Amino acid sequence: MELIDLTLIWVVIIGIGIFMYVLMDGFDLGVGILFPFAPSDHARDELMNSVAPVWDGNETWLILGGAGLLAAFPLIYAVFLPALYIGVFLLLAGLIFRGVAFEFRFKAQARKYWWDRAFFGGSTVASFAQGAVVGAYIQGFETEGFSYVGGAFDWLTPFTVMTGLGVVAGYALLGVTWTILKTEGKTQEWAFRLAPWLLAAVMGFFIIVSLWTPLAHERVMERWFDNISWLWLFPALTLATATWVLWRIRQRAEASPFLGSMALFALFYLGLLITQWPYAVPPEHTFWDAASDPGSQLFLLIGVLFLIPIILGYTAWTYWVFRGKVKTGEGYAGH
Amino acid sequence: MELDPLLLSRFQFAFVVSFHAIFPVFTIGLASYIALLEGLHYKTENPVYLKLSKFWIKVFAIVFGMGVVSGIVMAFQFGTNWSVFSFSSANFLGPILSYEVVTAFFLEATFLGVLLFGRDKVPKGVHLFSACMVALGTFISSFWILSANSWMHTPAGVEFHDGIVHMTSWTQAIFNPSMPYRFSHMALASFITGGFVVAGVSAWYLLKGRNPKTSRKALAMCVVMLAIATPLQLVVGDMHGLNTFEHQPMKVAAMEGAWETRTRAPLLLFAIPDAANETNHFEIAIPGLASLILTHSLDGEVPGLLEVAPEDRPPVGIVFWSFRIMVGLGMLFIAVSLASAWQLWRGRLYDSPRLLRVLTWMIPLPFVAVLAGWFVTEVGRQPWIIHGVMRISDGVTPSITGWMALATLIGYISVYAIVFSAGVIYLRRVIQAGPDPIEEAPDDETARPKRPWSAVPFKVDDAAQSAGS
């Protein structure tokens, strides 16, 4: 096993898996966050229909993320979940409510508003909880040996509230640019007007978090301000991408705002990994400390390398089947 | 009152897993039934099979949806409340649960969509193939999860050092000693559950004089299957019991309410076990029968709970009584199944209102039997989380306080109560509406989003109303 570093392969696989989840559930959670602000009930129907065919496939990646972490990096699983105990409950409750809202809203008439609220509330709470997880990861965990020993609300600090709100804004940006891509007419016009403000909010959170993190954590300060000058390419690229997205929104481009927003998320994500590398459970444990036995990593790797391409193929096929604009006519058809 | 995080975590896990379990135990059997109906329709072109399949697919979609939502919670329970156990056993459990996701969950998700919405969009053969893949997916899923569960009862293929499980043999661990028995027992239980629900609903229609043609067909199919499956379950259950007797004798001692180790051990029909005084009250017993069943000899020795220290014994009362509920219901299932098959053979089943009424009463009972069975095996494993290796008290997350566990327990109960009462009311309405006697309007297929529950074309204001109040 000396020739192949299985742990590194698994960092890449889990990293891609989590990023897939963030992108894919990100835009459909974002649609939920935008829900009450939509210009009309008709627009809400369109918003929900645009994600109805794909959202639960998107959420399956979350289950894979959970099980994959247990398999490849059990320490992350066994520290993050206890440390985020209350946050995980809020995340799951949010996902349950927004999930059933899809099913019930289209069938309920008199009680529709109730499921509108469930969809908005569930999506927002789940997004905030995910953002708080990111903040908690930067913040680090109080561990003794292989166990979390901190308190129930250590994860809830002004910093994690900031990252939580940042992810809510970020998912809303993904949602609004997705709306630009999938709708037309008044709904799209509304999305075009809203998108620059959300982009500004996201960049605002990005700048605050980028300044706050190194000031609060010496480890991060050393990483960014020591000597590796090429790292600064990432913030530079982030600003350039944001400018490009704004320019494309102004030009009323339909696809590039969404693609650009995804690129922004990729850059945030890489920036986060650079900041944290090689720590899986900061401030003490690296990915190699957190890894399971090589035999277990290999046993799962064989299956995953074979099956993930099939799963990706199916996912791509679904998106292809449901390509194009959401129909603006009556009914709830998402195709 | 001191809030005990261990006890509350156990309550929470018991609640979320029991709640989750009732959905898959039904959908596993139902998925196979739907695949069979689709296959028969493909072969015979008989519209009765098509109508039955379309109807039960609607029911399937709702129950499967509830199973998925409650299943997501399970994927995180291990980490939130049982982090030490998860961390210790991750080398085995992690890959096994991940394989469940990549081999089963994605397969089910993919082909369920085609099964629900693709009837007019894919060739008939592809649609039938999708039905088979959904059925296969439910079995693959139960294979992995029962392998993981069985391993906690009869750990094999691993070494345990420095508090961590290390793999020595994947085949021994996956196919651990109790796995084949638990899997067979559970698969049969799923068929019996699905069978009694379909039979009960069909009998109810017959009593109401509704959909006689489809209901007779469905009832006959289920009664034949049940007449084979319920006696077979007795045999498989007995083998599972003997396997438990070999590997977890204290669980069997609790099931039998046996305190003293003895030969010619009696079978207790009734007793009130008293753990504090290590005895039973009000025993009604058949002499020698427990020895005969467990060792196949009257002089066979059956170990009693006094063999081990009190802290190594499972809670006797709940295991003892859950076992009697399960077995009692199993016997009732055999009796009802054979009586129904007899009447069917004589050609009188459809005109036996009393028997049809009994069949409708049976609908909830398989769920009770399955949960009772799980209580026997899971409570019977106590005080171990991995039998003989790790105690349940050593597996709980150390950072959980009593109020945290209580808050999330109340939270899960509230969320499930709201969401699932809406779902159950909805399911009742679907069943009350029944299979469509005429062909469905074609625009039904296009006017709905492609979501599982959207396969059911009804309003849910009632469900929403009761959930909201």
PDB file of C-alpha atoms in Angstrom, chain A residues 24-272:
ATOM      1  CA  MET A  24     -26.839  19.989  -6.446  1.00  0.00           C
ATOM      2  CA  ASP A  25     -28.814  20.316  -3.244  1.00  0.00           C
ATOM      3  CA  GLY A  26     -27.484  23.879  -3.024  1.00  0.00           C
ATOM      4  CA  PHE A  27     -29.578  25.203  -5.873  1.00  0.00           C
ATOM      5  CA  ASP A  28     -32.736  23.365  -4.863  1.00  0.00           C
ATOM      6  CA  LEU A  29     -32.363  24.482  -1.232  1.00  0.00           C
ATOM      7  CA  GLY A  30     -31.759  27.967  -2.660  1.00  0.00           C
ATOM      8  CA  VAL A  31     -35.032  27.823  -4.543  1.00  0.00           C
ATOM      9  CA  GLY A  32     -36.692  27.063  -1.189  1.00  0.00           C
ATOM     10  CA  ILE A  33     -34.985  30.053   0.453  1.00  0.00           C
ATOM     11  CA  LEU A  34     -36.249  32.355  -2.315  1.00  0.00           C
ATOM     12  CA  PHE A  35     -39.764  30.936  -2.145  1.00  0.00           C
ATOM     13  CA  PRO A  36     -41.582  33.612  -0.101  1.00  0.00           C
ATOM     14  CA  PHE A  37     -39.933  36.398  -2.111  1.00  0.00           C
ATOM     15  CA  ALA A  38     -41.197  35.148  -5.464  1.00  0.00           C
ATOM     16  CA  PRO A  39     -43.426  37.695  -7.241  1.00  0.00           C
ATOM     17  CA  SER A  40     -46.530  35.463  -7.457  1.00  0.00           C
ATOM     18  CA  ASP A  41     -48.002  32.108  -6.588  1.00  0.00           C
ATOM     19  CA  HIS A  42     -47.596  31.202 -10.210  1.00  0.00           C
ATOM     20  CA  ALA A  43     -43.875  31.936  -9.962  1.00  0.00           C
ATOM     21  CA  ARG A  44     -43.704  29.712  -6.872  1.00  0.00           C
ATOM     22  CA  ASP A  45     -45.229  26.860  -8.873  1.00  0.00           C
ATOM     23  CA  GLU A  46     -42.561  27.380 -11.515  1.00  0.00           C
ATOM     24  CA  LEU A  47     -39.766  27.517  -8.949  1.00  0.00           C
ATOM     25  CA  MET A  48     -40.845  24.275  -7.334  1.00  0.00           C
ATOM     26  CA  ASN A  49     -41.435  22.527 -10.626  1.00  0.00           C
ATOM     27  CA  SER A  50     -37.959  23.448 -11.813  1.00  0.00           C
ATOM     28  CA  VAL A  51     -36.388  21.341  -9.036  1.00  0.00           C
ATOM     29  CA  ALA A  52     -39.149  18.764  -8.406  1.00  0.00           C
ATOM     30  CA  PRO A  53     -37.729  16.089 -10.721  1.00  0.00           C
ATOM     31  CA  VAL A  54     -34.213  16.190  -9.321  1.00  0.00           C
ATOM     32  CA  TRP A  55     -34.172  17.214  -5.677  1.00  0.00           C
ATOM     33  CA  ASP A  56     -34.356  13.780  -4.049  1.00  0.00           C
ATOM     34  CA  GLY A  57     -31.624  12.389  -6.257  1.00  0.00           C
ATOM     35  CA  ASN A  58     -29.594  15.367  -5.069  1.00  0.00           C
ATOM     36  CA  GLU A  59     -30.216  14.521  -1.437  1.00  0.00           C
ATOM     37  CA  THR A  60     -29.077  10.926  -1.902  1.00  0.00           C
ATOM     38  CA  TRP A  61     -25.562  12.358  -2.096  1.00  0.00           C
ATOM     39  CA  LEU A  62     -25.961  13.495   1.508  1.00  0.00           C
ATOM     40  CA  ILE A  63     -26.605   9.912   2.623  1.00  0.00           C
ATOM     41  CA  LEU A  64     -23.595   8.783   0.613  1.00  0.00           C
ATOM     42  CA  GLY A  65     -21.577  11.527   2.297  1.00  0.00           C
ATOM     43  CA  GLY A  66     -22.605  10.301   5.752  1.00  0.00           C
ATOM     44  CA  ALA A  67     -21.965   6.625   5.041  1.00  0.00           C
ATOM     45  CA  GLY A  68     -18.771   7.406   3.091  1.00  0.00           C
ATOM     46  CA  LEU A  69     -17.336   9.416   5.973  1.00  0.00           C
ATOM     47  CA  LEU A  70     -18.062   6.550   8.367  1.00  0.00           C
ATOM     48  CA  ALA A  71     -16.280   4.189   5.988  1.00  0.00           C
ATOM     49  CA  ALA A  72     -13.229   6.263   5.049  1.00  0.00           C
ATOM     50  CA  PHE A  73     -12.850   8.820   7.850  1.00  0.00           C
ATOM     51  CA  PRO A  74     -14.682   7.471  10.902  1.00  0.00           C
ATOM     52  CA  LEU A  75     -13.111  10.078  13.154  1.00  0.00           C
ATOM     53  CA  ILE A  76     -14.813  12.888  11.222  1.00  0.00           C
ATOM     54  CA  TYR A  77     -18.134  11.052  11.492  1.00  0.00           C
ATOM     55  CA  ALA A  78     -17.664  10.325  15.192  1.00  0.00           C
ATOM     56  CA  VAL A  79     -16.623  13.882  16.144  1.00  0.00           C
ATOM     57  CA  PHE A  80     -18.662  16.119  13.817  1.00  0.00           C
ATOM     58  CA  LEU A  81     -22.032  14.488  14.490  1.00  0.00           C
ATOM     59  CA  PRO A  82     -21.842  14.558  18.320  1.00  0.00           C
ATOM     60  CA  ALA A  83     -20.369  18.073  18.244  1.00  0.00           C
ATOM     61  CA  LEU A  84     -23.149  19.282  15.938  1.00  0.00           C
ATOM     62  CA  TYR A  85     -25.827  17.226  17.696  1.00  0.00           C
ATOM     63  CA  ILE A  86     -28.480  19.947  17.854  1.00  0.00           C
ATOM     64  CA  GLY A  87     -27.485  21.311  14.445  1.00  0.00           C
ATOM     65  CA  VAL A  88     -27.823  17.864  12.862  1.00  0.00           C
ATOM     66  CA  PHE A  89     -31.325  17.537  14.280  1.00  0.00           C
ATOM     67  CA  LEU A  90     -32.268  20.936  12.813  1.00  0.00           C
ATOM     68  CA  LEU A  91     -30.757  19.916   9.475  1.00  0.00           C
ATOM     69  CA  LEU A  92     -32.713  16.654   9.353  1.00  0.00           C
ATOM     70  CA  ALA A  93     -35.972  18.224  10.519  1.00  0.00           C
ATOM     71  CA  GLY A  94     -35.538  20.934   7.878  1.00  0.00           C
ATOM     72  CA  LEU A  95     -34.902  18.379   5.141  1.00  0.00           C
ATOM     73  CA  ILE A  96     -37.925  16.290   6.182  1.00  0.00           C
ATOM     74  CA  PHE A  97     -40.306  19.259   6.151  1.00  0.00           C
ATOM     75  CA  ARG A  98     -39.106  20.633   2.831  1.00  0.00           C
ATOM     76  CA  GLY A  99     -39.120  17.130   1.330  1.00  0.00           C
ATOM     77  CA  VAL A 100     -42.753  16.454   2.138  1.00  0.00           C
ATOM     78  CA  ALA A 101     -43.660  20.010   1.131  1.00  0.00           C
ATOM     79  CA  PHE A 102     -42.850  19.028  -2.459  1.00  0.00           C
ATOM     80  CA  GLU A 103     -45.366  16.231  -2.268  1.00  0.00           C
ATOM     81  CA  PHE A 104     -48.114  17.942  -0.323  1.00  0.00           C
ATOM     82  CA  ARG A 105     -48.045  21.448  -1.776  1.00  0.00           C
ATOM     83  CA  PHE A 106     -49.082  20.364  -5.237  1.00  0.00           C
ATOM     84  CA  LYS A 107     -52.030  18.398  -3.875  1.00  0.00           C
ATOM     85  CA  ALA A 108     -53.237  20.774  -1.196  1.00  0.00           C
ATOM     86  CA  GLN A 109     -55.360  23.753  -2.204  1.00  0.00           C
ATOM     87  CA  ALA A 110     -56.726  25.416   0.920  1.00  0.00           C
ATOM     88  CA  ARG A 111     -53.673  24.505   2.956  1.00  0.00           C
ATOM     89  CA  LYS A 112     -51.108  25.363   0.302  1.00  0.00           C
ATOM     90  CA  TYR A 113     -49.649  28.293   2.259  1.00  0.00           C
ATOM     91  CA  TRP A 114     -48.849  25.964   5.143  1.00  0.00           C
ATOM     92  CA  TRP A 115     -46.611  23.838   2.891  1.00  0.00           C
ATOM     93  CA  ASP A 116     -45.119  27.008   1.344  1.00  0.00           C
ATOM     94  CA  ARG A 117     -43.896  27.920   4.807  1.00  0.00           C
ATOM     95  CA  ALA A 118     -42.654  24.401   5.468  1.00  0.00           C
ATOM     96  CA  PHE A 119     -40.719  24.511   2.198  1.00  0.00           C
ATOM     97  CA  PHE A 120     -39.154  27.900   2.962  1.00  0.00           C
ATOM     98  CA  GLY A 121     -38.491  27.193   6.636  1.00  0.00           C
ATOM     99  CA  GLY A 122     -37.106  23.713   6.057  1.00  0.00           C
ATOM    100  CA  SER A 123     -34.826  24.844   3.243  1.00  0.00           C
ATOM    101  CA  THR A 124     -33.508  27.835   5.176  1.00  0.00           C
ATOM    102  CA  VAL A 125     -32.876  25.958   8.409  1.00  0.00           C
ATOM    103  CA  ALA A 126     -31.152  23.099   6.564  1.00  0.00           C
ATOM    104  CA  SER A 127     -28.950  25.557   4.629  1.00  0.00           C
ATOM    105  CA  PHE A 128     -28.041  27.499   7.743  1.00  0.00           C
ATOM    106  CA  ALA A 129     -27.135  24.269   9.548  1.00  0.00           C
ATOM    107  CA  GLN A 130     -24.851  23.248   6.664  1.00  0.00           C
ATOM    108  CA  GLY A 131     -23.146  26.635   6.746  1.00  0.00           C
ATOM    109  CA  ALA A 132     -22.670  26.312  10.477  1.00  0.00           C
ATOM    110  CA  VAL A 133     -20.990  22.928   9.877  1.00  0.00           C
ATOM    111  CA  VAL A 134     -18.458  24.679   7.618  1.00  0.00           C
ATOM    112  CA  GLY A 135     -17.859  27.314  10.279  1.00  0.00           C
ATOM    113  CA  ALA A 136     -17.476  24.660  12.961  1.00  0.00           C
ATOM    114  CA  TYR A 137     -14.953  22.835  10.769  1.00  0.00           C
ATOM    115  CA  ILE A 138     -12.825  26.002  10.517  1.00  0.00           C
ATOM    116  CA  GLN A 139     -13.307  26.706  14.198  1.00  0.00           C
ATOM    117  CA  GLY A 140     -12.154  23.254  15.272  1.00  0.00           C
ATOM    118  CA  PHE A 141     -13.399  20.782  17.856  1.00  0.00           C
ATOM    119  CA  GLU A 142     -12.488  20.086  21.436  1.00  0.00           C
ATOM    120  CA  THR A 143     -11.449  16.444  21.448  1.00  0.00           C
ATOM    121  CA  GLU A 144      -9.839  14.035  23.856  1.00  0.00           C
ATOM    122  CA  GLY A 145      -8.369  11.080  22.043  1.00  0.00           C
ATOM    123  CA  PHE A 146     -11.001  10.147  19.507  1.00  0.00           C
ATOM    124  CA  SER A 147     -14.026  11.680  21.210  1.00  0.00           C
ATOM    125  CA  TYR A 148     -15.672  15.062  21.170  1.00  0.00           C
ATOM    126  CA  VAL A 149     -15.684  16.507  24.676  1.00  0.00           C
ATOM    127  CA  GLY A 150     -17.096  20.002  24.100  1.00  0.00           C
ATOM    128  CA  GLY A 151     -20.558  21.309  24.864  1.00  0.00           C
ATOM    129  CA  ALA A 152     -23.860  21.179  22.999  1.00  0.00           C
ATOM    130  CA  PHE A 153     -23.628  24.708  21.604  1.00  0.00           C
ATOM    131  CA  ASP A 154     -19.877  25.087  21.015  1.00  0.00           C
ATOM    132  CA  TRP A 155     -20.688  25.008  17.310  1.00  0.00           C
ATOM    133  CA  LEU A 156     -22.989  28.003  17.617  1.00  0.00           C
ATOM    134  CA  THR A 157     -20.734  31.081  17.760  1.00  0.00           C
ATOM    135  CA  PRO A 158     -20.874  34.473  16.038  1.00  0.00           C
ATOM    136  CA  PHE A 159     -18.419  33.025  13.513  1.00  0.00           C
ATOM    137  CA  THR A 160     -20.566  29.987  12.643  1.00  0.00           C
ATOM    138  CA  VAL A 161     -23.674  32.168  12.503  1.00  0.00           C
ATOM    139  CA  MET A 162     -21.754  34.216   9.930  1.00  0.00           C
ATOM    140  CA  THR A 163     -20.807  31.132   7.858  1.00  0.00           C
ATOM    141  CA  GLY A 164     -24.366  29.803   8.255  1.00  0.00           C
ATOM    142  CA  LEU A 165     -25.841  33.008   6.862  1.00  0.00           C
ATOM    143  CA  GLY A 166     -23.137  33.000   4.190  1.00  0.00           C
ATOM    144  CA  VAL A 167     -24.240  29.580   2.967  1.00  0.00           C
ATOM    145  CA  VAL A 168     -27.902  30.668   3.044  1.00  0.00           C
ATOM    146  CA  ALA A 169     -26.922  33.603   0.803  1.00  0.00           C
ATOM    147  CA  GLY A 170     -24.745  31.344  -1.357  1.00  0.00           C
ATOM    148  CA  TYR A 171     -27.473  28.755  -1.885  1.00  0.00           C
ATOM    149  CA  ALA A 172     -29.924  31.565  -2.628  1.00  0.00           C
ATOM    150  CA  LEU A 173     -27.487  32.801  -5.310  1.00  0.00           C
ATOM    151  CA  LEU A 174     -27.330  29.288  -6.804  1.00  0.00           C
ATOM    152  CA  GLY A 175     -31.139  29.136  -6.613  1.00  0.00           C
ATOM    153  CA  VAL A 176     -31.672  32.505  -8.271  1.00  0.00           C
ATOM    154  CA  THR A 177     -29.219  31.816 -11.117  1.00  0.00           C
ATOM    155  CA  TRP A 178     -30.848  28.396 -11.576  1.00  0.00           C
ATOM    156  CA  THR A 179     -34.178  30.241 -11.817  1.00  0.00           C
ATOM    157  CA  ILE A 180     -32.703  32.474 -14.532  1.00  0.00           C
ATOM    158  CA  LEU A 181     -31.719  29.347 -16.426  1.00  0.00           C
ATOM    159  CA  LYS A 182     -34.988  27.452 -16.033  1.00  0.00           C
ATOM    160  CA  THR A 183     -37.704  30.113 -16.284  1.00  0.00           C
ATOM    161  CA  GLU A 184     -38.747  32.918 -18.605  1.00  0.00           C
ATOM    162  CA  GLY A 185     -40.963  36.004 -18.521  1.00  0.00           C
ATOM    163  CA  LYS A 186     -41.789  37.691 -15.222  1.00  0.00           C
ATOM    164  CA  THR A 187     -40.234  35.037 -13.026  1.00  0.00           C
ATOM    165  CA  GLN A 188     -36.952  35.250 -14.885  1.00  0.00           C
ATOM    166  CA  GLU A 189     -37.065  39.064 -14.790  1.00  0.00           C
ATOM    167  CA  TRP A 190     -37.499  38.916 -11.015  1.00  0.00           C
ATOM    168  CA  ALA A 191     -34.526  36.561 -10.774  1.00  0.00           C
ATOM    169  CA  PHE A 192     -32.378  38.876 -12.901  1.00  0.00           C
ATOM    170  CA  ARG A 193     -33.195  41.793 -10.602  1.00  0.00           C
ATOM    171  CA  LEU A 194     -32.504  39.822  -7.442  1.00  0.00           C
ATOM    172  CA  ALA A 195     -29.287  38.100  -8.570  1.00  0.00           C
ATOM    173  CA  PRO A 196     -26.869  41.084  -8.277  1.00  0.00           C
ATOM    174  CA  TRP A 197     -27.986  41.746  -4.698  1.00  0.00           C
ATOM    175  CA  LEU A 198     -27.462  38.138  -3.720  1.00  0.00           C
ATOM    176  CA  LEU A 199     -24.083  38.132  -5.443  1.00  0.00           C
ATOM    177  CA  ALA A 200     -23.132  41.223  -3.457  1.00  0.00           C
ATOM    178  CA  ALA A 201     -24.314  39.567  -0.231  1.00  0.00           C
ATOM    179  CA  VAL A 202     -22.311  36.422  -0.965  1.00  0.00           C
ATOM    180  CA  MET A 203     -19.155  38.407  -1.687  1.00  0.00           C
ATOM    181  CA  GLY A 204     -19.762  40.432   1.466  1.00  0.00           C
ATOM    182  CA  PHE A 205     -19.889  37.238   3.552  1.00  0.00           C
ATOM    183  CA  PHE A 206     -16.845  35.931   1.662  1.00  0.00           C
ATOM    184  CA  ILE A 207     -14.800  38.994   2.554  1.00  0.00           C
ATOM    185  CA  ILE A 208     -15.912  39.015   6.188  1.00  0.00           C
ATOM    186  CA  VAL A 209     -15.186  35.304   6.646  1.00  0.00           C
ATOM    187  CA  SER A 210     -11.864  35.614   4.773  1.00  0.00           C
ATOM    188  CA  LEU A 211     -10.696  38.377   7.114  1.00  0.00           C
ATOM    189  CA  TRP A 212     -12.176  36.883  10.273  1.00  0.00           C
ATOM    190  CA  THR A 213     -10.730  33.399   9.818  1.00  0.00           C
ATOM    191  CA  PRO A 214      -6.990  34.271   9.777  1.00  0.00           C
ATOM    192  CA  LEU A 215      -7.413  36.858  12.519  1.00  0.00           C
ATOM    193  CA  ALA A 216      -9.101  34.320  14.785  1.00  0.00           C
ATOM    194  CA  HIS A 217      -6.919  31.325  13.963  1.00  0.00           C
ATOM    195  CA  GLU A 218      -3.123  31.522  13.987  1.00  0.00           C
ATOM    196  CA  ARG A 219      -2.897  28.316  11.966  1.00  0.00           C
ATOM    197  CA  VAL A 220      -4.861  29.926   9.150  1.00  0.00           C
ATOM    198  CA  MET A 221      -2.848  33.131   9.375  1.00  0.00           C
ATOM    199  CA  GLU A 222       0.377  31.150   8.920  1.00  0.00           C
ATOM    200  CA  ARG A 223      -1.027  29.231   5.989  1.00  0.00           C
ATOM    201  CA  TRP A 224      -2.014  32.318   4.008  1.00  0.00           C
ATOM    202  CA  PHE A 225       0.575  34.871   5.068  1.00  0.00           C
ATOM    203  CA  ASP A 226       3.686  32.728   5.310  1.00  0.00           C
ATOM    204  CA  ASN A 227       5.360  32.127   2.008  1.00  0.00           C
ATOM    205  CA  ILE A 228       3.182  30.267  -0.482  1.00  0.00           C
ATOM    206  CA  SER A 229       2.431  33.168  -2.796  1.00  0.00           C
ATOM    207  CA  TRP A 230       0.516  31.197  -5.462  1.00  0.00           C
ATOM    208  CA  LEU A 231      -2.268  30.620  -2.946  1.00  0.00           C
ATOM    209  CA  TRP A 232      -3.327  34.210  -3.536  1.00  0.00           C
ATOM    210  CA  LEU A 233      -4.418  33.165  -6.969  1.00  0.00           C
ATOM    211  CA  PHE A 234      -7.604  31.803  -5.380  1.00  0.00           C
ATOM    212  CA  PRO A 235      -9.007  34.987  -3.857  1.00  0.00           C
ATOM    213  CA  ALA A 236      -7.977  36.826  -7.023  1.00  0.00           C
ATOM    214  CA  LEU A 237      -9.831  34.286  -9.165  1.00  0.00           C
ATOM    215  CA  THR A 238     -12.832  34.516  -6.840  1.00  0.00           C
ATOM    216  CA  LEU A 239     -13.088  38.281  -7.280  1.00  0.00           C
ATOM    217  CA  ALA A 240     -12.603  37.944 -11.037  1.00  0.00           C
ATOM    218  CA  THR A 241     -15.328  35.290 -11.277  1.00  0.00           C
ATOM    219  CA  ALA A 242     -17.748  37.362  -9.228  1.00  0.00           C
ATOM    220  CA  THR A 243     -17.131  40.341 -11.511  1.00  0.00           C
ATOM    221  CA  TRP A 244     -17.736  38.147 -14.544  1.00  0.00           C
ATOM    222  CA  VAL A 245     -20.996  36.784 -13.082  1.00  0.00           C
ATOM    223  CA  LEU A 246     -22.215  40.323 -12.412  1.00  0.00           C
ATOM    224  CA  TRP A 247     -21.321  41.356 -15.977  1.00  0.00           C
ATOM    225  CA  ARG A 248     -23.160  38.345 -17.427  1.00  0.00           C
ATOM    226  CA  ILE A 249     -26.249  39.066 -15.278  1.00  0.00           C
ATOM    227  CA  ARG A 250     -26.269  42.633 -16.579  1.00  0.00           C
ATOM    228  CA  GLN A 251     -26.089  41.223 -20.104  1.00  0.00           C
ATOM    229  CA  ARG A 252     -29.136  39.067 -19.352  1.00  0.00           C
ATOM    230  CA  ALA A 253     -27.196  35.876 -20.080  1.00  0.00           C
ATOM    231  CA  GLU A 254     -29.158  32.766 -19.048  1.00  0.00           C
ATOM    232  CA  ALA A 255     -26.655  29.998 -18.423  1.00  0.00           C
ATOM    233  CA  SER A 256     -23.423  31.689 -17.417  1.00  0.00           C
ATOM    234  CA  PRO A 257     -24.705  33.240 -14.140  1.00  0.00           C
ATOM    235  CA  PHE A 258     -25.498  29.719 -12.892  1.00  0.00           C
ATOM    236  CA  LEU A 259     -22.228  28.270 -14.173  1.00  0.00           C
ATOM    237  CA  GLY A 260     -20.319  31.231 -12.730  1.00  0.00           C
ATOM    238  CA  SER A 261     -22.010  30.810  -9.342  1.00  0.00           C
ATOM    239  CA  MET A 262     -21.028  27.154  -9.319  1.00  0.00           C
ATOM    240  CA  ALA A 263     -17.460  28.200 -10.156  1.00  0.00           C
ATOM    241  CA  LEU A 264     -17.572  30.598  -7.193  1.00  0.00           C
ATOM    242  CA  PHE A 265     -18.597  27.729  -4.936  1.00  0.00           C
ATOM    243  CA  ALA A 266     -15.733  25.629  -6.325  1.00  0.00           C
ATOM    244  CA  LEU A 267     -13.296  28.422  -5.477  1.00  0.00           C
ATOM    245  CA  PHE A 268     -14.717  28.887  -1.955  1.00  0.00           C
ATOM    246  CA  TYR A 269     -14.452  25.149  -1.488  1.00  0.00           C
ATOM    247  CA  LEU A 270     -10.830  24.990  -2.658  1.00  0.00           C
ATOM    248  CA  GLY A 271     -10.030  27.982  -0.470  1.00  0.00           C
ATOM    249  CA  LEU A 272     -11.539  26.161   2.497  1.00  0.00           C
TER     250      LEU A 272
END
